[in-house]
Amino acid sequence: MAAVRRYDILDTPPDGTYDRVAALVAQTLRVPIATVTIVDEDRIWFKAAQGLPQGVCETSREPGLCASAILHGESYVVPDALRDSQALTNPLVRGELGLRFYAAAPITTADGFRLGTVNAIDTRPRKATDRERGILRDLAAMVMDGLELRLSAMRTVQLERELQESKEANLRAALDSRAGIDQAIGVIMAQQRCGADEAFAFLSRASQNRNVKLRDLAAGILTQITTGPDPAPDPPVR
């Protein structure tokens, strides 16, 4: 389930990319129903569906169909669900849909995790040819490619957001630092009765002598002005 969460695909809005995959399955394998599903902890969620009733977006994780197909590394076929002991109890088989034929290929990550399946479904029993199995595997690989691209785009957006936030934070810090330095220069000008250039030179020299960053020294001067006696820095050299 960690792999499914990593791709953050569950309960996302319809996407034309996956809708087209389901349509291709239906057209190429000549089946009335085709789906792209993601297997969650306790449900099978339809990322795309062709031929299902309007509003159907998930089903329970019963054995025999998607929940069984996800356990196989290659394509998985049930020629006649009424003759399959596991599939026979599945709601899609015993319910109104009356599923009889089921073929699927797993959607597998590069590190070997199976997220879901690409499925071909018929209400009549039939067999799946090697060519049809290959088509399902290829389309499942295409779905995985789409998920990888989506994940990469999400990470890029997140990185750009973090970089922007970092830039804004650095800019705010720089502005705050500059404002503090300017205020400290004003304090020195008032105390030493000197010009801005002399006050800045004095502040820079004090920073070097004390091995303290300019902004930190300025902050210290302002703190002493507001909370205690004057910092009484060394007089500037004229």
CSV table of C-alpha atoms in Angstrom, one decimal:
chain,number,residue,atom,x,y,z
A,1,MET,CA,0.0,0.0,0.0
A,2,ALA,CA,2.9,2.3,0.5
A,3,ALA,CA,3.6,2.2,-3.2
A,4,VAL,CA,0.0,3.1,-4.0
A,5,ARG,CA,0.2,6.0,-1.6
A,6,ARG,CA,3.5,7.2,-3.2
A,7,TYR,CA,1.8,7.8,-6.5
A,8,ASP,CA,-1.1,9.6,-4.8
A,9,ILE,CA,-3.6,8.5,-7.5
A,10,LEU,CA,-6.5,7.2,-5.5
A,11,ASP,CA,-9.8,9.2,-5.7
A,12,THR,CA,-8.3,11.6,-8.3
A,13,PRO,CA,-10.6,13.1,-11.0
A,14,PRO,CA,-11.0,11.4,-14.4
A,15,ASP,CA,-8.0,11.7,-16.7
A,16,GLY,CA,-8.2,11.5,-20.5
A,17,THR,CA,-4.9,9.5,-20.6
A,18,TYR,CA,-6.4,6.6,-18.6
A,19,ASP,CA,-9.8,6.9,-20.2
A,20,ARG,CA,-8.2,6.4,-23.6
A,21,VAL,CA,-6.4,3.2,-22.3
A,22,ALA,CA,-9.8,1.8,-21.2
A,23,ALA,CA,-11.3,2.7,-24.5
A,24,LEU,CA,-8.4,1.0,-26.4
A,25,VAL,CA,-8.9,-2.2,-24.4
A,26,ALA,CA,-12.6,-2.3,-25.2
A,27,GLN,CA,-12.0,-1.7,-28.9
A,28,THR,CA,-8.9,-3.9,-29.4
A,29,LEU,CA,-10.1,-6.9,-27.4
A,30,ARG,CA,-13.8,-6.3,-28.5
A,31,VAL,CA,-15.2,-6.4,-25.0
A,32,PRO,CA,-18.1,-4.4,-23.6
A,33,ILE,CA,-16.3,-3.4,-20.4
A,34,ALA,CA,-12.7,-2.3,-19.8
A,35,THR,CA,-11.2,-0.7,-16.7
A,36,VAL,CA,-8.0,0.7,-15.3
A,37,THR,CA,-8.0,-0.1,-11.6
A,38,ILE,CA,-5.9,0.6,-8.5
A,39,VAL,CA,-6.0,-1.9,-5.6
A,40,ASP,CA,-6.5,-0.2,-2.3
A,41,GLU,CA,-6.5,-1.9,1.2
A,42,ASP,CA,-10.2,-2.8,1.1
A,43,ARG,CA,-11.5,-1.8,-2.3
A,44,ILE,CA,-10.8,-1.9,-6.0
A,45,TRP,CA,-10.9,1.7,-7.3
A,46,PHE,CA,-11.6,2.5,-11.0
A,47,LYS,CA,-9.3,5.1,-12.4
A,48,ALA,CA,-11.0,4.7,-15.7
A,49,ALA,CA,-13.9,2.6,-16.9
A,50,GLN,CA,-15.6,1.8,-20.2
A,51,GLY,CA,-19.0,0.2,-20.2
A,52,LEU,CA,-19.8,0.3,-16.5
A,53,PRO,CA,-23.0,1.9,-15.1
A,54,GLN,CA,-22.7,5.7,-14.5
A,55,GLY,CA,-21.4,6.5,-11.1
A,56,VAL,CA,-19.7,3.1,-10.4
A,57,CYS,CA,-16.2,4.0,-9.3
A,58,GLU,CA,-15.1,1.1,-7.0
A,59,THR,CA,-15.9,-2.4,-5.9
A,60,SER,CA,-15.0,-4.5,-2.9
A,61,ARG,CA,-11.7,-6.3,-2.8
A,62,GLU,CA,-13.2,-9.8,-3.3
A,63,PRO,CA,-11.0,-12.6,-4.6
A,64,GLY,CA,-11.2,-14.0,-8.1
A,65,LEU,CA,-10.7,-10.9,-10.3
A,66,CYS,CA,-8.6,-7.8,-9.7
A,67,ALA,CA,-7.6,-8.9,-6.2
A,68,SER,CA,-6.3,-12.1,-7.6
A,69,ALA,CA,-4.8,-10.6,-10.7
A,70,ILE,CA,-2.7,-8.3,-8.6
A,71,LEU,CA,-0.9,-11.3,-7.2
A,72,HIS,CA,0.4,-12.4,-10.6
A,73,GLY,CA,3.4,-10.9,-12.3
A,74,GLU,CA,2.0,-11.6,-15.8
A,75,SER,CA,-1.4,-11.5,-17.3
A,76,TYR,CA,-4.3,-13.2,-15.5
A,77,VAL,CA,-7.3,-14.7,-17.3
A,78,VAL,CA,-10.6,-16.2,-16.2
A,79,PRO,CA,-12.2,-17.7,-19.3
A,80,ASP,CA,-15.5,-18.4,-17.5
A,81,ALA,CA,-16.1,-17.0,-14.0
A,82,LEU,CA,-19.0,-19.4,-13.4
A,83,ARG,CA,-16.5,-22.2,-13.6
A,84,ASP,CA,-13.9,-20.6,-11.4
A,85,SER,CA,-14.2,-21.3,-7.7
A,86,GLN,CA,-12.7,-18.0,-6.6
A,87,ALA,CA,-14.4,-15.7,-9.2
A,88,LEU,CA,-17.8,-17.3,-8.7
A,89,THR,CA,-18.3,-15.5,-5.4
A,90,ASN,CA,-17.2,-12.1,-6.7
A,91,PRO,CA,-20.0,-9.4,-6.7
A,92,LEU,CA,-19.3,-8.6,-10.3
A,93,VAL,CA,-20.0,-12.2,-11.2
A,94,ARG,CA,-23.0,-13.0,-9.0
A,95,GLY,CA,-24.5,-9.5,-9.2
A,96,GLU,CA,-26.4,-7.7,-12.0
A,97,LEU,CA,-23.3,-7.2,-14.1
A,98,GLY,CA,-23.1,-11.0,-14.6
A,99,LEU,CA,-19.4,-11.0,-15.6
A,100,ARG,CA,-18.2,-14.2,-17.3
A,101,PHE,CA,-14.8,-13.4,-18.9
A,102,TYR,CA,-12.0,-11.5,-17.2
A,103,ALA,CA,-8.5,-10.8,-18.4
A,104,ALA,CA,-6.0,-8.4,-16.8
A,105,ALA,CA,-2.3,-7.3,-16.7
A,106,PRO,CA,-0.7,-5.8,-13.6
A,107,ILE,CA,0.4,-2.2,-13.4
A,108,THR,CA,3.9,-2.7,-12.0
A,109,THR,CA,6.4,-0.1,-10.7
A,110,ALA,CA,10.1,-0.2,-11.6
A,111,ASP,CA,10.8,-1.6,-8.1
A,112,GLY,CA,8.4,-4.4,-8.5
A,113,PHE,CA,5.2,-3.3,-6.7
A,114,ARG,CA,1.9,-4.0,-8.4
A,115,LEU,CA,-0.5,-1.0,-8.0
A,116,GLY,CA,-3.5,-2.3,-9.9
A,117,THR,CA,-4.5,-3.8,-13.2
A,118,VAL,CA,-5.7,-3.0,-16.8
A,119,ASN,CA,-8.8,-5.2,-17.3
A,120,ALA,CA,-10.9,-6.6,-20.2
A,121,ILE,CA,-14.4,-7.8,-19.1
A,122,ASP,CA,-17.1,-9.6,-21.0
A,123,THR,CA,-20.5,-11.0,-20.1
A,124,ARG,CA,-19.9,-14.0,-22.2
A,125,PRO,CA,-17.2,-16.7,-21.6
A,126,ARG,CA,-14.3,-16.7,-24.0
A,127,LYS,CA,-10.6,-17.2,-24.2
A,128,ALA,CA,-7.8,-14.7,-24.4
A,129,THR,CA,-5.2,-15.1,-27.2
A,130,ASP,CA,-1.5,-14.5,-26.6
A,131,ARG,CA,-1.8,-11.3,-28.7
A,132,GLU,CA,-4.6,-10.0,-26.4
A,133,ARG,CA,-2.5,-10.8,-23.3
A,134,GLY,CA,0.4,-8.9,-24.9
A,135,ILE,CA,-1.9,-5.9,-25.6
A,136,LEU,CA,-3.0,-5.8,-22.0
A,137,ARG,CA,0.6,-6.0,-20.8
A,138,ASP,CA,1.6,-3.2,-23.1
A,139,LEU,CA,-1.3,-1.0,-22.0
A,140,ALA,CA,-0.5,-1.7,-18.4
A,141,ALA,CA,3.0,-0.5,-19.0
A,142,MET,CA,1.7,2.6,-20.6
A,143,VAL,CA,-0.4,3.3,-17.6
A,144,MET,CA,2.6,2.9,-15.4
A,145,ASP,CA,4.6,5.3,-17.6
A,146,GLY,CA,1.8,7.8,-17.1
A,147,LEU,CA,1.8,7.4,-13.4
A,148,GLU,CA,5.6,7.9,-13.3
A,149,LEU,CA,5.3,11.1,-15.4
A,150,ARG,CA,2.6,12.3,-13.1
A,151,LEU,CA,4.7,11.6,-10.0
A,152,SER,CA,7.7,13.3,-11.6
A,153,ALA,CA,5.6,16.4,-12.4
A,154,MET,CA,4.2,16.5,-8.8
A,155,ARG,CA,7.8,16.3,-7.4
A,156,THR,CA,8.9,19.1,-9.7
A,157,VAL,CA,6.1,21.3,-8.6
A,158,GLN,CA,6.8,20.6,-5.0
A,159,LEU,CA,10.5,21.3,-5.5
A,160,GLU,CA,9.8,24.6,-7.2
A,161,ARG,CA,7.4,25.5,-4.4
A,162,GLU,CA,10.1,24.8,-1.8
A,163,LEU,CA,12.7,26.7,-3.8
A,164,GLN,CA,10.3,29.7,-4.1
A,165,GLU,CA,9.6,29.6,-0.4
A,166,SER,CA,13.3,29.4,0.4
A,167,LYS,CA,14.0,32.4,-1.9
A,168,GLU,CA,11.3,34.4,-0.3
A,169,ALA,CA,12.6,33.5,3.2
A,170,ASN,CA,16.1,34.5,2.2
A,171,LEU,CA,14.9,37.7,0.7
A,172,ARG,CA,12.9,38.5,3.8
A,173,ALA,CA,16.0,37.7,5.9
A,174,ALA,CA,18.2,39.9,3.7
A,175,LEU,CA,15.7,42.8,3.9
A,176,ASP,CA,15.4,42.4,7.6
A,177,SER,CA,19.2,42.3,7.9
A,178,ARG,CA,19.6,45.4,5.8
A,179,ALA,CA,17.0,47.3,7.7
A,180,GLY,CA,18.8,46.3,11.0
A,181,ILE,CA,22.1,47.5,9.7
A,182,ASP,CA,20.7,50.8,8.5
A,183,GLN,CA,19.1,51.3,11.9
A,184,ALA,CA,22.4,50.5,13.6
A,185,ILE,CA,24.2,53.0,11.4
A,186,GLY,CA,21.7,55.6,12.4
A,187,VAL,CA,22.3,54.9,16.1
A,188,ILE,CA,26.1,55.3,15.5
A,189,MET,CA,25.6,58.5,13.6
A,190,ALA,CA,23.6,59.9,16.5
A,191,GLN,CA,26.0,58.8,19.2
A,192,GLN,CA,29.3,59.7,17.4
A,193,ARG,CA,28.0,62.7,15.5
A,194,CYS,CA,29.4,61.4,12.2
A,195,GLY,CA,28.2,60.8,8.7
A,196,ALA,CA,26.6,57.6,7.3
A,197,ASP,CA,29.8,56.5,5.5
A,198,GLU,CA,31.9,56.9,8.7
A,199,ALA,CA,29.3,55.1,10.7
A,200,PHE,CA,29.2,52.2,8.3
A,201,ALA,CA,33.0,52.0,8.2
A,202,PHE,CA,33.0,51.9,12.0
A,203,LEU,CA,30.4,49.1,12.0
A,204,SER,CA,32.4,47.1,9.5
A,205,ARG,CA,35.6,47.5,11.4
A,206,ALA,CA,34.0,46.5,14.6
A,207,SER,CA,32.5,43.4,12.9
A,208,GLN,CA,35.9,42.3,11.7
A,209,ASN,CA,37.6,43.0,15.0
A,210,ARG,CA,35.1,41.1,17.0
A,211,ASN,CA,34.6,38.3,14.3
A,212,VAL,CA,30.9,38.9,14.3
A,213,LYS,CA,28.7,39.1,11.3
A,214,LEU,CA,27.6,42.6,10.4
A,215,ARG,CA,23.9,41.9,10.8
A,216,ASP,CA,24.4,40.2,14.2
A,217,LEU,CA,26.5,43.1,15.4
A,218,ALA,CA,23.8,45.5,14.2
A,219,ALA,CA,21.2,43.5,16.0
A,220,GLY,CA,23.2,43.6,19.2
A,221,ILE,CA,23.5,47.4,19.0
A,222,LEU,CA,19.8,47.7,18.5
A,223,THR,CA,19.0,45.3,21.3
A,224,GLN,CA,21.2,47.3,23.7
A,225,ILE,CA,19.6,50.5,22.7
A,226,THR,CA,16.1,49.2,23.4
A,227,THR,CA,16.9,47.1,26.5
A,228,GLY,CA,20.0,48.6,28.2
A,229,PRO,CA,22.7,51.1,28.1
A,230,ASP,CA,24.4,52.3,24.9
A,231,PRO,CA,26.9,49.8,23.5
A,232,ALA,CA,29.6,52.4,23.7
A,233,PRO,CA,31.6,51.2,20.7
A,234,ASP,CA,35.0,52.4,19.9
A,235,PRO,CA,35.0,55.9,18.3
A,236,PRO,CA,35.5,55.9,14.6
A,237,VAL,CA,38.9,56.8,13.2
A,238,ARG,CA,38.7,60.1,11.3
